PDB file of C-alpha atoms in Angstrom:
ATOM      1  CA  UNK A   1       8.626 -36.423  11.928  1.00 95.00           C
ATOM      2  CA  UNK A   2       7.883 -33.020  13.455  1.00 97.00           C
ATOM      3  CA  UNK A   3       9.618 -29.978  12.025  1.00 99.00           C
ATOM      4  CA  UNK A   4       9.450 -26.924  14.276  1.00 99.00           C
ATOM      5  CA  UNK A   5      10.422 -23.487  13.022  1.00 99.00           C
ATOM      6  CA  UNK A   6      10.717 -20.628  15.486  1.00 98.00           C
ATOM      7  CA  UNK A   7      10.299 -17.376  13.574  1.00 95.00           C
ATOM      8  CA  UNK A   8       7.861 -16.310  10.888  1.00 93.00           C
ATOM      9  CA  UNK A   9      10.399 -14.216   8.981  1.00 90.00           C
ATOM     10  CA  UNK A  10      11.594 -14.582   5.403  1.00 91.00           C
ATOM     11  CA  UNK A  11      13.950 -17.350   6.531  1.00 94.00           C
ATOM     12  CA  UNK A  12      11.116 -19.188   8.281  1.00 95.00           C
ATOM     13  CA  UNK A  13       8.990 -19.012   5.134  1.00 95.00           C
ATOM     14  CA  UNK A  14      11.943 -20.180   3.011  1.00 96.00           C
ATOM     15  CA  UNK A  15      12.426 -23.095   5.401  1.00 98.00           C
ATOM     16  CA  UNK A  16       8.792 -24.162   4.974  1.00 98.00           C
ATOM     17  CA  UNK A  17       9.168 -24.039   1.194  1.00 98.00           C
ATOM     18  CA  UNK A  18      12.433 -25.996   1.295  1.00 98.00           C
ATOM     19  CA  UNK A  19      11.013 -28.673   3.577  1.00 99.00           C
ATOM     20  CA  UNK A  20       7.945 -29.070   1.389  1.00 98.00           C
ATOM     21  CA  UNK A  21      10.122 -29.580  -1.699  1.00 98.00           C
ATOM     22  CA  UNK A  22      11.466 -32.805  -0.186  1.00 98.00           C
ATOM     23  CA  UNK A  23       8.815 -33.748   2.383  1.00 98.00           C
ATOM     24  CA  UNK A  24       5.195 -33.227   1.417  1.00 97.00           C
ATOM     25  CA  UNK A  25       3.552 -34.935   4.390  1.00 96.00           C
ATOM     26  CA  UNK A  26       5.274 -34.577   7.742  1.00 98.00           C
ATOM     27  CA  UNK A  27       4.156 -31.988  10.244  1.00 98.00           C
ATOM     28  CA  UNK A  28       5.545 -28.446  10.226  1.00 99.00           C
ATOM     29  CA  UNK A  29       4.855 -26.177  13.184  1.00 99.00           C
ATOM     30  CA  UNK A  30       5.816 -22.521  12.802  1.00 98.00           C
ATOM     31  CA  UNK A  31       5.947 -20.417  15.982  1.00 98.00           C
ATOM     32  CA  UNK A  32       5.956 -16.617  16.090  1.00 97.00           C
ATOM     33  CA  UNK A  33       5.813 -14.268  19.045  1.00 97.00           C
ATOM     34  CA  UNK A  34       4.052 -11.702  16.859  1.00 94.00           C
ATOM     35  CA  UNK A  35       0.277 -11.674  16.346  1.00 94.00           C
ATOM     36  CA  UNK A  36       0.636 -11.086  12.592  1.00 87.00           C
ATOM     37  CA  UNK A  37       1.243 -13.226   9.550  1.00 86.00           C
ATOM     38  CA  UNK A  38       4.617 -12.943   7.820  1.00 82.00           C
ATOM     39  CA  UNK A  39       5.594  -9.494   6.599  1.00 80.00           C
ATOM     40  CA  UNK A  40       8.579  -7.650   5.222  1.00 83.00           C
ATOM     41  CA  UNK A  41      10.102  -5.411   7.866  1.00 84.00           C
ATOM     42  CA  UNK A  42      11.973  -3.286   5.285  1.00 85.00           C
ATOM     43  CA  UNK A  43       8.656  -2.466   3.605  1.00 89.00           C
ATOM     44  CA  UNK A  44       7.213  -0.916   6.778  1.00 89.00           C
ATOM     45  CA  UNK A  45       8.724   2.466   5.871  1.00 91.00           C
ATOM     46  CA  UNK A  46       7.086   2.258   2.427  1.00 91.00           C
ATOM     47  CA  UNK A  47       3.770   1.423   4.043  1.00 88.00           C
ATOM     48  CA  UNK A  48       4.053   4.352   6.448  1.00 92.00           C
ATOM     49  CA  UNK A  49       5.053   6.604   3.540  1.00 94.00           C
ATOM     50  CA  UNK A  50       1.977   5.379   1.646  1.00 92.00           C
ATOM     51  CA  UNK A  51       4.080   4.089  -1.244  1.00 92.00           C
ATOM     52  CA  UNK A  52       2.506   0.641  -0.848  1.00 88.00           C
ATOM     53  CA  UNK A  53      -0.687  -0.696   0.678  1.00 90.00           C
ATOM     54  CA  UNK A  54      -0.885  -3.128   3.583  1.00 86.00           C
ATOM     55  CA  UNK A  55      -1.764  -6.017   1.241  1.00 84.00           C
ATOM     56  CA  UNK A  56       1.706  -5.716  -0.360  1.00 87.00           C
ATOM     57  CA  UNK A  57       3.720  -6.112   2.847  1.00 82.00           C
ATOM     58  CA  UNK A  58       3.341  -9.881   3.308  1.00 84.00           C
ATOM     59  CA  UNK A  59       5.895 -12.350   1.919  1.00 83.00           C
ATOM     60  CA  UNK A  60       3.151 -14.865   1.180  1.00 89.00           C
ATOM     61  CA  UNK A  61      -0.633 -14.901   1.110  1.00 86.00           C
ATOM     62  CA  UNK A  62      -2.575 -16.067   4.165  1.00 85.00           C
ATOM     63  CA  UNK A  63      -3.435 -19.377   2.475  1.00 93.00           C
ATOM     64  CA  UNK A  64       0.297 -20.213   2.235  1.00 96.00           C
ATOM     65  CA  UNK A  65       0.176 -21.943   5.621  1.00 96.00           C
ATOM     66  CA  UNK A  66      -2.851 -24.074   4.812  1.00 96.00           C
ATOM     67  CA  UNK A  67      -1.573 -25.019   1.360  1.00 97.00           C
ATOM     68  CA  UNK A  68       1.728 -26.140   2.893  1.00 98.00           C
ATOM     69  CA  UNK A  69       0.105 -27.940   5.833  1.00 97.00           C
ATOM     70  CA  UNK A  70       1.723 -25.671   8.418  1.00 98.00           C
ATOM     71  CA  UNK A  71       0.388 -25.450  11.958  1.00 98.00           C
ATOM     72  CA  UNK A  72       0.852 -21.748  12.659  1.00 97.00           C
ATOM     73  CA  UNK A  73       1.168 -20.611  16.265  1.00 98.00           C
ATOM     74  CA  UNK A  74       1.047 -16.819  16.571  1.00 97.00           C
ATOM     75  CA  UNK A  75       1.475 -14.490  19.529  1.00 98.00           C
ATOM     76  CA  UNK A  76       3.373 -17.031  21.649  1.00 98.00           C
ATOM     77  CA  UNK A  77       7.023 -16.814  22.555  1.00 98.00           C
ATOM     78  CA  UNK A  78       9.356 -19.788  22.740  1.00 98.00           C
ATOM     79  CA  UNK A  79      10.743 -19.445  26.262  1.00 98.00           C
ATOM     80  CA  UNK A  80      12.602 -22.711  26.814  1.00 98.00           C
ATOM     81  CA  UNK A  81      14.383 -25.244  24.662  1.00 98.00           C
ATOM     82  CA  UNK A  82      15.176 -28.745  25.923  1.00 98.00           C
ATOM     83  CA  UNK A  83      17.403 -30.415  23.343  1.00 97.00           C
ATOM     84  CA  UNK A  84      17.597 -33.704  25.245  1.00 98.00           C
ATOM     85  CA  UNK A  85      13.817 -34.087  25.384  1.00 98.00           C
ATOM     86  CA  UNK A  86      13.409 -32.317  22.039  1.00 99.00           C
ATOM     87  CA  UNK A  87      10.781 -29.891  23.300  1.00 99.00           C
ATOM     88  CA  UNK A  88      10.115 -26.192  22.990  1.00 99.00           C
ATOM     89  CA  UNK A  89       8.100 -24.602  25.790  1.00 99.00           C
ATOM     90  CA  UNK A  90       5.906 -21.661  24.813  1.00 99.00           C
ATOM     91  CA  UNK A  91       4.928 -18.624  26.870  1.00 98.00           C
ATOM     92  CA  UNK A  92       1.591 -20.264  27.722  1.00 98.00           C
ATOM     93  CA  UNK A  93       3.529 -23.316  29.058  1.00 98.00           C
ATOM     94  CA  UNK A  94       2.495 -25.472  26.075  1.00 98.00           C
ATOM     95  CA  UNK A  95       5.228 -27.944  25.103  1.00 99.00           C
ATOM     96  CA  UNK A  96       5.910 -28.657  21.445  1.00 99.00           C
ATOM     97  CA  UNK A  97       7.847 -31.804  20.488  1.00 99.00           C
ATOM     98  CA  UNK A  98      10.292 -31.672  17.581  1.00 99.00           C
ATOM     99  CA  UNK A  99      12.459 -34.021  15.578  1.00 98.00           C
ATOM    100  CA  UNK A 100      14.056 -31.165  13.618  1.00 98.00           C
ATOM    101  CA  UNK A 101      14.256 -27.581  14.885  1.00 98.00           C
ATOM    102  CA  UNK A 102      15.148 -24.339  13.123  1.00 98.00           C
ATOM    103  CA  UNK A 103      15.454 -21.021  14.909  1.00 97.00           C
ATOM    104  CA  UNK A 104      15.091 -18.421  12.180  1.00 92.00           C
TER     105      UNK A 104
END
């Protein structure tokens, strides 16, 4: 079983946590078109206003992905979805197979 999540937002992180509650072993691939780990967009203004530091902007620590056995693909956009073949094509033309897909 391959779970593919497009989007490294709060909902993508929540999806990883929910999947891992019921499925500890199957593959999770999380795809983000941004080059950064997860972060809270609303907190950007606090960061710019120096009310928080950059280490407080992430939803989860960097080791979250490893601990949850997530294959993280950063800085690549999902450009094509083929539901019949169950594939997502990335901006570098790489094809990712899925059994279950979430666009978050």
